[in-house]
Short mmCIF file of C-alpha atoms in Angstrom, two decimals:
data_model
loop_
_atom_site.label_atom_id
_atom_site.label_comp_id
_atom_site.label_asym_id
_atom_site.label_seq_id
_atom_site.Cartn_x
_atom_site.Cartn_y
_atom_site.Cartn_z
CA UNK A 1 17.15 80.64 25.82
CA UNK A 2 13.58 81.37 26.98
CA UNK A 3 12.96 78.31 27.66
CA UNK A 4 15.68 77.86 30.57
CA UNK A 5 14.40 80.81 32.21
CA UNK A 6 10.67 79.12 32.56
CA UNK A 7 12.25 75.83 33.87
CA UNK A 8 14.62 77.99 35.74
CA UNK A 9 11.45 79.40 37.51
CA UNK A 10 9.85 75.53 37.85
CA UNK A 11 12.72 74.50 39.78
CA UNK A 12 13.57 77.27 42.08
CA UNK A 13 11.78 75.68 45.33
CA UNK A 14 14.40 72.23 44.39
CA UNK A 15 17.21 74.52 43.59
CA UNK A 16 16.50 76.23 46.97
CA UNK A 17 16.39 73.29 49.08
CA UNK A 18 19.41 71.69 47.22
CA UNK A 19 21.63 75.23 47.91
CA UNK A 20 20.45 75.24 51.17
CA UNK A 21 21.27 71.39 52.04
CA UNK A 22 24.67 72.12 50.45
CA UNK A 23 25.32 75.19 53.00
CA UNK A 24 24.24 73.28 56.07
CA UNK A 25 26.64 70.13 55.42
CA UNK A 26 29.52 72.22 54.78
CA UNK A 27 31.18 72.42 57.85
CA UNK A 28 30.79 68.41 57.76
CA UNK A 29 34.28 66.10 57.65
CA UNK A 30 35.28 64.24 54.62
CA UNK A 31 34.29 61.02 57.31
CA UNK A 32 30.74 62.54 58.09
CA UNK A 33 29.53 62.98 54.41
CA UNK A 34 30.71 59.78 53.78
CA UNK A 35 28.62 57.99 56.46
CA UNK A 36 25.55 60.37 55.36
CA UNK A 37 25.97 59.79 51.78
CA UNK A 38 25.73 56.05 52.88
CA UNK A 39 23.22 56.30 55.10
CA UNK A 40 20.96 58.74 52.41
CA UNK A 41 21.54 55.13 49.68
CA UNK A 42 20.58 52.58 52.65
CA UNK A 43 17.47 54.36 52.67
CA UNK A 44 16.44 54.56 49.15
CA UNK A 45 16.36 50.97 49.16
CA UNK A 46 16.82 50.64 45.70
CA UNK A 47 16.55 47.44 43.65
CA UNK A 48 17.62 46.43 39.95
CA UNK A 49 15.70 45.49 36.93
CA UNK A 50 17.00 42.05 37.09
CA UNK A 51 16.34 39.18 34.37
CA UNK A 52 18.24 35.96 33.57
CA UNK A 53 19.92 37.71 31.15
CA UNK A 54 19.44 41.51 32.09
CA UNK A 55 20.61 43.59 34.88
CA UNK A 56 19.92 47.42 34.89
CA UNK A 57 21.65 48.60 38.04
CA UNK A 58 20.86 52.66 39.25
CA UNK A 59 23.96 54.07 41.02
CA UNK A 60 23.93 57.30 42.64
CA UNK A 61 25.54 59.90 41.70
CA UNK A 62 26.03 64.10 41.93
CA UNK A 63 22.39 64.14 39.38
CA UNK A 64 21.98 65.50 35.61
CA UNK A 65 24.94 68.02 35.22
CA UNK A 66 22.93 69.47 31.64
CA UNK A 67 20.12 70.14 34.90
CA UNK A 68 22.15 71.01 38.17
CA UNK A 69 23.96 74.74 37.58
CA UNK A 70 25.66 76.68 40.10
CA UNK A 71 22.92 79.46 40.32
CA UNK A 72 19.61 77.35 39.06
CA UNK A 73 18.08 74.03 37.92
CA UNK A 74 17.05 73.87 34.97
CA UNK A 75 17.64 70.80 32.45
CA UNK A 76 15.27 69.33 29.83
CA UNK A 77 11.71 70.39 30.23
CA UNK A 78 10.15 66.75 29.86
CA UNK A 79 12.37 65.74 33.09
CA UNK A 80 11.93 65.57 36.52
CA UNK A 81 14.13 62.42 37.75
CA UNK A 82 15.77 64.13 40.31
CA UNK A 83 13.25 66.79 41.52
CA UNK A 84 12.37 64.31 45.45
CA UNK A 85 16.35 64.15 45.86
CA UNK A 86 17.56 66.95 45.91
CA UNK A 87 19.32 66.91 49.50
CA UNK A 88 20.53 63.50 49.35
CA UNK A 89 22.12 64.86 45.80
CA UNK A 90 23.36 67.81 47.72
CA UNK A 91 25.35 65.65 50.07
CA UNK A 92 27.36 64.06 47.14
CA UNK A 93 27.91 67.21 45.74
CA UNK A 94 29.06 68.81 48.64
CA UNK A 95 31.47 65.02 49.13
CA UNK A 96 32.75 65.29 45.26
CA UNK A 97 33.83 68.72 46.21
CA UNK A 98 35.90 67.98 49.20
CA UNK A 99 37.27 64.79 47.80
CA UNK A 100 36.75 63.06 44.43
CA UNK A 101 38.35 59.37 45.34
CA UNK A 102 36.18 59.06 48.36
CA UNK A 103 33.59 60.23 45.96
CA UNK A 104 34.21 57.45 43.79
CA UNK A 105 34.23 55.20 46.42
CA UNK A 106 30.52 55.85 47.50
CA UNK A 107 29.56 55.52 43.62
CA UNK A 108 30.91 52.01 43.96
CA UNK A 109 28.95 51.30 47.09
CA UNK A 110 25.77 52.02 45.88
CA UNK A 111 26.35 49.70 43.01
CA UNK A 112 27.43 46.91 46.16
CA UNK A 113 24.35 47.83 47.68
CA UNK A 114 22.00 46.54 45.14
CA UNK A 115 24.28 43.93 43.48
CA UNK A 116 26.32 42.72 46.32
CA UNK A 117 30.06 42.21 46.59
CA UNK A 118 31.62 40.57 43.50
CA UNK A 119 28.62 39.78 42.34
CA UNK A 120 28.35 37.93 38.96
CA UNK A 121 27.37 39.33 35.54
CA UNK A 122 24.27 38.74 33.24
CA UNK A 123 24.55 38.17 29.94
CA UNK A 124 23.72 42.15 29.69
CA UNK A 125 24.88 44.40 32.02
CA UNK A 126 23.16 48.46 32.02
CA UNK A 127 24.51 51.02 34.01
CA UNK A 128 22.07 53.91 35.08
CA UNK A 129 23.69 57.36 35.45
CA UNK A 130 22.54 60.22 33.65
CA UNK A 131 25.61 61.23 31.79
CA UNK A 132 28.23 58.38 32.25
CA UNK A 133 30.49 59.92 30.42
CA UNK A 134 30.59 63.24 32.04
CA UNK A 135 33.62 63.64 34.17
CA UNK A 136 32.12 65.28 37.20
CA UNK A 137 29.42 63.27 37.05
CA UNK A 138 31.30 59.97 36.72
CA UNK A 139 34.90 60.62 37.07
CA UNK A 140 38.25 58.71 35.90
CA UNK A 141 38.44 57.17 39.54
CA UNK A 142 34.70 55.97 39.55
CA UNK A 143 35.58 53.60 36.47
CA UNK A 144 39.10 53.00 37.84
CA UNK A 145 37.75 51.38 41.63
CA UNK A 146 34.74 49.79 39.93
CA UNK A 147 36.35 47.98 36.42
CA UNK A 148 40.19 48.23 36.78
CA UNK A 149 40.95 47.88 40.53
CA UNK A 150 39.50 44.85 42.51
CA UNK A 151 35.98 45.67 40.63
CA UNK A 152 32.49 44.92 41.22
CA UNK A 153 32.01 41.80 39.09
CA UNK A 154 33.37 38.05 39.09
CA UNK A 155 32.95 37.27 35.40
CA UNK A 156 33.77 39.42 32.48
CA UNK A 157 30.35 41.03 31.51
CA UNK A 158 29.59 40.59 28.10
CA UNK A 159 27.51 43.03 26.60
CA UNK A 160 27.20 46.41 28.21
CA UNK A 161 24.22 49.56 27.98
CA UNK A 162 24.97 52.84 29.38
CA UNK A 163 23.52 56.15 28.73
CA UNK A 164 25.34 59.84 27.95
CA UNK A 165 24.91 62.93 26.16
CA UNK A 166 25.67 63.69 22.99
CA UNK A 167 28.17 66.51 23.80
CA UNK A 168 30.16 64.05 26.18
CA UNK A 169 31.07 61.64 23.80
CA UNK A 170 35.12 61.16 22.70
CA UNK A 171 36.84 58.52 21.41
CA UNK A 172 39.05 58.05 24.00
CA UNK A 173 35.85 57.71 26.41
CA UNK A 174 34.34 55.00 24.21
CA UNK A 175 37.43 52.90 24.07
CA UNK A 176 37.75 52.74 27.86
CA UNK A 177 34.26 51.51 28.17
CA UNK A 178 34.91 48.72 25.62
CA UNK A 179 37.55 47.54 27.60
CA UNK A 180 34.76 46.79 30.27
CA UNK A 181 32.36 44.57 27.78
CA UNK A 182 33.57 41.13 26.07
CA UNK A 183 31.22 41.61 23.02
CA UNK A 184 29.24 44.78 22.70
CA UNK A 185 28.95 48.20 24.12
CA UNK A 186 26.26 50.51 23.08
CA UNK A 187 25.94 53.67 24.45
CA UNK A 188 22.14 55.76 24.25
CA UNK A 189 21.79 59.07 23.87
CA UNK A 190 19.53 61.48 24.23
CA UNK A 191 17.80 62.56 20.72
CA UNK A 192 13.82 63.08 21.94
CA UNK A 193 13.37 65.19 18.80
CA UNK A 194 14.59 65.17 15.49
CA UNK A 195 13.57 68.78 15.10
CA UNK A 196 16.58 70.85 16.77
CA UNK A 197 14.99 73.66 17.45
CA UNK A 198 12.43 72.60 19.40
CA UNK A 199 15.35 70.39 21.05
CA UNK A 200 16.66 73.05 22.26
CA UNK A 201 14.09 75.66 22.61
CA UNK A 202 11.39 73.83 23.74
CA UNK A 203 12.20 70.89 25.23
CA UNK A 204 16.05 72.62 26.52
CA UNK A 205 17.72 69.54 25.83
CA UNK A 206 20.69 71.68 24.21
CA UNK A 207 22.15 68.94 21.88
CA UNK A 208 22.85 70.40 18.18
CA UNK A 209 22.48 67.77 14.76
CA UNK A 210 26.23 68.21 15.06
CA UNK A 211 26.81 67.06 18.11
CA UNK A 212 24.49 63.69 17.40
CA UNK A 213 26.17 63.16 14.37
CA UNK A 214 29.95 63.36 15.94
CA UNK A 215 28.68 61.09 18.64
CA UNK A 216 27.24 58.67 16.50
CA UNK A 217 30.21 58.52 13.82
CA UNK A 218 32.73 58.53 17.13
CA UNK A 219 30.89 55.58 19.09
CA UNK A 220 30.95 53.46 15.47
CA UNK A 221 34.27 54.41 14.63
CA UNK A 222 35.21 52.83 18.52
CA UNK A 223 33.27 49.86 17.79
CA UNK A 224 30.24 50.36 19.61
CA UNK A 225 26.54 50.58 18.88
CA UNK A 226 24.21 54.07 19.38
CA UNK A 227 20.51 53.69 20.82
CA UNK A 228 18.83 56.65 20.35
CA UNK A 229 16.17 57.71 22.71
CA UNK A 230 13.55 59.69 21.43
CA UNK A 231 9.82 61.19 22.69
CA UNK A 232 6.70 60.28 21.45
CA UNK A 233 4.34 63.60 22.01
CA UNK A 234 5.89 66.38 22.91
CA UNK A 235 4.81 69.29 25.82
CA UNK A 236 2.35 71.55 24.95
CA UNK A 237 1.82 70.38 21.64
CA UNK A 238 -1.32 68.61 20.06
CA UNK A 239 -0.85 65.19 19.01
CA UNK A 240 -1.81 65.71 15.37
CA UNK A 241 1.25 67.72 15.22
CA UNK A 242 2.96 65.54 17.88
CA UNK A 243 2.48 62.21 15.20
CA UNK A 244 4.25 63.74 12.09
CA UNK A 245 6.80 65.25 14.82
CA UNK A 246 7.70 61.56 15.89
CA UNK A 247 7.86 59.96 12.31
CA UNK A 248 9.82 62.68 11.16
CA UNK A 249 12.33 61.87 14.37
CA UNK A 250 12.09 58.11 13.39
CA UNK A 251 13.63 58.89 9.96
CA UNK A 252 15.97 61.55 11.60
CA UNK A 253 17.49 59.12 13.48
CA UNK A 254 17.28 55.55 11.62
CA UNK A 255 18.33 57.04 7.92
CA UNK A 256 20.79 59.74 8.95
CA UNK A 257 22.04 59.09 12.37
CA UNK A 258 22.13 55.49 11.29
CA UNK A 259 21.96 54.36 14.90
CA UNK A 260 21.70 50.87 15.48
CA UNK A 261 18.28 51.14 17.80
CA UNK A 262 15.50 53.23 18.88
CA UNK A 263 14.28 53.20 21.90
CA UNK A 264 10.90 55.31 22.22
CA UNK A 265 9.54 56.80 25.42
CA UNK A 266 5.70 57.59 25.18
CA UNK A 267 5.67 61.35 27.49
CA UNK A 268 4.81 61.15 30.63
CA UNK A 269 4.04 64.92 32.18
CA UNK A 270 5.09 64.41 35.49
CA UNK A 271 5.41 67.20 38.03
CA UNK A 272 7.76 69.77 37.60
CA UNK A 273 7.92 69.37 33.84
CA UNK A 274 6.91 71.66 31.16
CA UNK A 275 4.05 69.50 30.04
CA UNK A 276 2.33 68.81 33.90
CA UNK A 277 2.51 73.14 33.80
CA UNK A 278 0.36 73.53 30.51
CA UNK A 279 -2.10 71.04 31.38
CA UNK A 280 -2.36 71.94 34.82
CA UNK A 281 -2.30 68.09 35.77
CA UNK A 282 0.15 65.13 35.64
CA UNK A 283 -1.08 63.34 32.25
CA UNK A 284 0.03 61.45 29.37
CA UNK A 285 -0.30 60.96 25.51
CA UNK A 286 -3.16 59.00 24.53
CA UNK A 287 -3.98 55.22 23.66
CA UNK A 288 -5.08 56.66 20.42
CA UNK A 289 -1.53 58.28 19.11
CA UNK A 290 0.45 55.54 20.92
CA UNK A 291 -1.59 53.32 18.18
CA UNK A 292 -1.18 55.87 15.31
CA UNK A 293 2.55 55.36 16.13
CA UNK A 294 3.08 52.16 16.06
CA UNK A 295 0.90 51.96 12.70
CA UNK A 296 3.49 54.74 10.97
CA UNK A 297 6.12 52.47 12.09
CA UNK A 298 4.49 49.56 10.64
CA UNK A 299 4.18 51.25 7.07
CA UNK A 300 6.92 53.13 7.15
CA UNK A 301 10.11 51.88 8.94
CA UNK A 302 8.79 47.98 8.28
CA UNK A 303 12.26 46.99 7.56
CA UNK A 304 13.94 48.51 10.50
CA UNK A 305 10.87 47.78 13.07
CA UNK A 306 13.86 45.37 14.85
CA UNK A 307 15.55 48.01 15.70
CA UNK A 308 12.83 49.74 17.19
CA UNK A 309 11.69 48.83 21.18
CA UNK A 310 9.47 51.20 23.70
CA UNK A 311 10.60 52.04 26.89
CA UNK A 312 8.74 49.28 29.00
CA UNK A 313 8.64 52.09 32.37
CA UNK A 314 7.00 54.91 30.13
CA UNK A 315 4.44 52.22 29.08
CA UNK A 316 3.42 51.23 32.36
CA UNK A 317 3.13 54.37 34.07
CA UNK A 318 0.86 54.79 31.04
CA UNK A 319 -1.16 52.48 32.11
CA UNK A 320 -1.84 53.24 35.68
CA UNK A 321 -3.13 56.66 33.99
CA UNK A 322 -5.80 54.84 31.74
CA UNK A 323 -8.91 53.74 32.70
CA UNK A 324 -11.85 52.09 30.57
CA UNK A 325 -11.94 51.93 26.68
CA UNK A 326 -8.41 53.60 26.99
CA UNK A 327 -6.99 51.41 29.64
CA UNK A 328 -8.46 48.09 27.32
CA UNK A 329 -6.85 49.25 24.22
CA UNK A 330 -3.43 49.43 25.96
CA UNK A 331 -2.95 46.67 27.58
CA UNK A 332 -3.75 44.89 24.13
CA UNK A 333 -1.46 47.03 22.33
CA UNK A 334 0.86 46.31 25.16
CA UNK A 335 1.16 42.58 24.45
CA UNK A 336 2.83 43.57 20.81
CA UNK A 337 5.13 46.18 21.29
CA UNK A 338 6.43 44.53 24.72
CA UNK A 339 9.59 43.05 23.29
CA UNK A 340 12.33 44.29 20.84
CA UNK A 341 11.83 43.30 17.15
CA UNK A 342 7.43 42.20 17.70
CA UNK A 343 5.85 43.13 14.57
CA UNK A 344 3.11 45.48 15.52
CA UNK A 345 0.04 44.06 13.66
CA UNK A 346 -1.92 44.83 16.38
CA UNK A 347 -2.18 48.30 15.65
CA UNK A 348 -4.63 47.86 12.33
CA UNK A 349 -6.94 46.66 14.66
CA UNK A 350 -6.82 49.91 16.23
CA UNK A 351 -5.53 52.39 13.72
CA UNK A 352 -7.82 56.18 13.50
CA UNK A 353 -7.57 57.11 9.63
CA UNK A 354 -9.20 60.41 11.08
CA UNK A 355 -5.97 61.33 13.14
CA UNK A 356 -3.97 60.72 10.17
CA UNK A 357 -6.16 62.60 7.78
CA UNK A 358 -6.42 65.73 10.36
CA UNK A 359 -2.42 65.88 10.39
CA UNK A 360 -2.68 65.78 6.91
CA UNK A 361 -5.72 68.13 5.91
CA UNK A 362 -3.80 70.73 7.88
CA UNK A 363 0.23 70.21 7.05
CA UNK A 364 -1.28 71.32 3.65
CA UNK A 365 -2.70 74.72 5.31
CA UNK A 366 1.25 75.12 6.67
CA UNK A 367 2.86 73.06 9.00
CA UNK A 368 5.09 75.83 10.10
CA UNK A 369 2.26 78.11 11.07
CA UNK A 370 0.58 75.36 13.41
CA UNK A 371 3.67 74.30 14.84
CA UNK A 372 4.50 78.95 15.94
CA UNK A 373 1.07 79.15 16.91
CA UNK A 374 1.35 76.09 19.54
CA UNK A 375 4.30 77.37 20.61
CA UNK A 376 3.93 80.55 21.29
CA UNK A 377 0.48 79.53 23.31
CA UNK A 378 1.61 77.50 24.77
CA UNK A 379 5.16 79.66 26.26
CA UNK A 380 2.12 82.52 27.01
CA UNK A 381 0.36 80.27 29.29
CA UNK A 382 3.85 78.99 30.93
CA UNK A 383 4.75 82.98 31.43
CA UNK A 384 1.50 83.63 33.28
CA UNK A 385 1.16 80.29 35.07
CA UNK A 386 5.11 81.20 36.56
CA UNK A 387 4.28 84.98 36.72
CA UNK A 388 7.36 86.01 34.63
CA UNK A 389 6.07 88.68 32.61
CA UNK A 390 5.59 89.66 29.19
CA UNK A 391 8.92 90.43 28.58
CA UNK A 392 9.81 86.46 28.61
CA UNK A 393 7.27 85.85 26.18
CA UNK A 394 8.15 88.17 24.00
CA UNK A 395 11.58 87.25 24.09
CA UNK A 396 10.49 83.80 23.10
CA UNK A 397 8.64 85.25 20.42
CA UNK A 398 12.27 86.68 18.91
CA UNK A 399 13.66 83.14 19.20
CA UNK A 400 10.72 81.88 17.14
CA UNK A 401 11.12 84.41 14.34
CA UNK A 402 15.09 84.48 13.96
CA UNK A 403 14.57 80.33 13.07
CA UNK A 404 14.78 80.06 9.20
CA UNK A 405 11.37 78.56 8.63
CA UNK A 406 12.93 75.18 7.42
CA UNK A 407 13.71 74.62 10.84
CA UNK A 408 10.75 74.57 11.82
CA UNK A 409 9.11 72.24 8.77
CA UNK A 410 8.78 68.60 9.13
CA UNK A 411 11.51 67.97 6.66
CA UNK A 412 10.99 64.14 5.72
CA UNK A 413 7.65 63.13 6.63
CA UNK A 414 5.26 63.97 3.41
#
C-alpha cells in the first residue's frame, strides 16, 4: 500500500537511529543488556494512572510490532507513541533476541518499578502494551513470571483492561487472560474507522471487517467484553466529512460489531504522523466538531450513550491546544463527557446546525466524490512534502479507483 511507503519515508530518521542502536549493542552480553534495559526504565521514570479503584500500569516492551519491521517503520499513520524511544526500544529488541526468559523478566520489572513488589490490586487493573496478545511482543513467559509464577500482585485482581489487535486475537489467548481476572476481562481493539478502506489505506492500520468481527465473536464466545477504540477526525480530511465518517463508525461498531463499549479518541496530529505532515503543524480537531459529535451521539445512539466514554488523555492534550472562545467551550463540554455513561446535554448548548447542514447539502452532491478528491490531495501534498515522486501518487491513485465505490460511501449514516 501507498500509504506505508509515505509513513515508511516519515520514519526513516527513527528507523535509522533504532537499526543503528541495535548494531552498536550487539556485541553486548545477555548480563549487559539486561542492566541497560534496566537502567533505560529507571530513567523514564514512569508513573501509573492510579485511582481508588483504577490502575493503568505502562510496561515496556519491544514497541508496536504492526509499526517496527525489519527494513522500515511504518505503522498507523495517526501514531507516533514510540517515535522519542527508539534506542531504549532497540535495546529490548536486541535482549528478546538473545534471550526471551530474561526478556520476560525485564517486562516484569518495569511493571515492579511503578507498582512495587507484590503490590495489591484495584478494583480494575489495565495493562498498557500495544499488542498484548502478540507473542513477540508479549510472549508465553511474560504472562507465565508475571500471573502464574510468584506474580506481581497480592490479591486476585478483579476486573482486567488490556489492549490488542484485531488480527492477534484466539481463543486460546482470551481464555488465558481470564484466568488472570476474578470477574471481567475486556480486551480493546483497535477499530479508528468503520470505513476499511481508509483503515487500511489511509490511516495503515491494516485490520479487515473480518478480522474485527472474528475478534469480537472470539473474545464473547471466551467470556469477555470488546471496547472498541475509534478516531474522531481523521488526517487530512475536513471535518464535515470527518462528522458523518465518525457516526457512521459509531453504528459500525455498536450495531454490528456489537461491542460492549466505545471508547473515542478526539485526533491529535502529533509529530511524525500523517496529519502533523498535511497541516504542516502539530494540531487538533476543533471544539466545534468535538460538539457536533457528541450532539450525533445524543440523537442518535441515545440508548447506547453508556457505552460510550472519550479518551480522557486525547481530551486534555486538546486542551492545552485551545485558547479563547475555543479553549471556554471545552472545558465546559469537558465537565459532561468526563465520565462513562454522562448524558451529553451540554452539547445543545453548543450544537452548529450549519456544520450539520454543510455535511448534508454536499453528501447529496456525492459523498464518494468528496471523500477521492480529499484523498488524493491530500496523498499529493504528502508525496511532495516527502519528495517521493509522482510515481507514489499515482500509484495511490490506482488504489483509489480499484475500490468498488460502496467502499468508499458512508453506508449507514443518511
Amino acid at each position: 500500500m501507498v500509504i506505508e511507503k509515505v509513513i515508511s519515508e516519515l520514519w526513516k530518521q527513527q528507523y535509522l537511529d533504532y537499526k543503528e542502536e541495535r548494531e552498536r549493542v550487539d556485541g553486548m552480553t545477555e548480563e549487559e543488556l539486561v542492566m541497560l534495559c534496566r537502567q533505560d526504565i529507571i530513567e523514564l521514570n514512569e508513573k501509573p494512572y492510579c485511582t481508588n479503584m483504577h490502575t493503568l500500569s505502562i510496561m515496556e516492551t519491544i514497541g508496536c510490532q504492526h509499526q517496527i519491521k525489519a527494513d522500515k517503520i511504518a505503522g498507523c499513520s495517526f501514531c507516533n507513541w514510540d517515535s522519542s524511544r527508539m534506542k531504549e526500544i532497540a535495546h529490548l529488541a536486541k535482549l528478546r533476541e538473545k534471550n526471551v526468559k530474561l526478556y520476560a523478566d525485564t517486562i516484569k520489572f518495569s511493571f515492579q518499578r511503578i507498582r512495587g513488589e507484590n503490590c495489591t490490586a484495584t478494583l480494575i487493573e489495565q495493562m498498557s502494551v500495544h499488542d498484548i496478545l502478540n507473542e513477540k511482543q508479549y510472549p508465553q513467559e511474560a504472562f507465565h513470571i508475571m500471573f502464574k509464577e510468584s506474580g506481581v500482585y497480592r490479591n486476585t485482581p478483579q476486573i482486567g483492561i488490556i489492549s490488542a489487535r484485531a488480527d492477534s486475537v484466539t481463543a486460546e489467548k482470551v481464555k488465558m487472560w481470564r484466568t488472570v481476572f476474578k470477574r471481567s476481562l475486556t480486551i480493546g481493539i483497535g477499530v479508528e474507522c468503520g470505513n476499511e478502506f481508509l483503515r487500511n489505506h489511509w490511516l495503515n492500520k491494516k485490520i479487515t471487517n473480518e478480522n474485527l468481527k472474528n475478534a469480537t465473536d472470539i473474545i464473547h464466545k471466551e467470556g469477555g467484553k470488546v471496547c472498541a477504540n475509534i478516531l474522531l477526525g481523521l488526517p487530512g480530511l475536513s471535518e464535515d466529512i470527518a462528522l458523518p465518517l465518525f457516526l457512521d463508525t459509531c453504528q459500525y461498531v455498536l450495531n454490528e460489531l456489537q461491542v460492549d463499549y466505545v471508547l473515542i479518541s478526539p485526533l491529535i496530529n502529533k509529530e511524525n504522523t500523517l496529519g502533523c505532515l498535511l497541516n504542516k503543524q502539530v494540531s487538533t480537531i476543533s471544539t466545534q466538531l468535538l460538539i457536533n459529535a457528541i450532539r450525533g451521539l445524543e440523537k442518535h445512539f441515545l440508548s447506547q450513550l453508556s457505552k460510550i466514554t472519550f479518551s480522557p488523555d486525547n481530551l486534555e492534550s486538546m486542551k492545552r491546544m485551545k485558547t479563547g472562545k475555543e479553549l471556554s467551550e471545552l472545558e465546559k463540554m469537558y465537565k459532561s463527557i468526563e465520565n462513562m455513561g454522562t448524558v451529553y446535554t451540554t452539547a445543545s448548548d453548543f450544537y452548529d446546525p450549519l456544520l450539520e447542514f454543510s455535511y448534508v447539502k454536499k453528501r447529496k452532491m456525492g459523498q464518494a466524490a468528496m471523500l477521492v478528491q480529499q484523498l488524493e490531495e491530500g496523498m499529493d501534498q504528502a508525496c511532495k512534502s516527502l519528495g517521493l515522486g509522482d510515481g507514489v501518487r499515482k500509484e495511490f491513485e490506482n488504489e483509489l479507483c480499484n475500490a468498488r465505490l460502496e467502499e468508499l460511501r458512508w453506508k449507514h449514516w443518511n
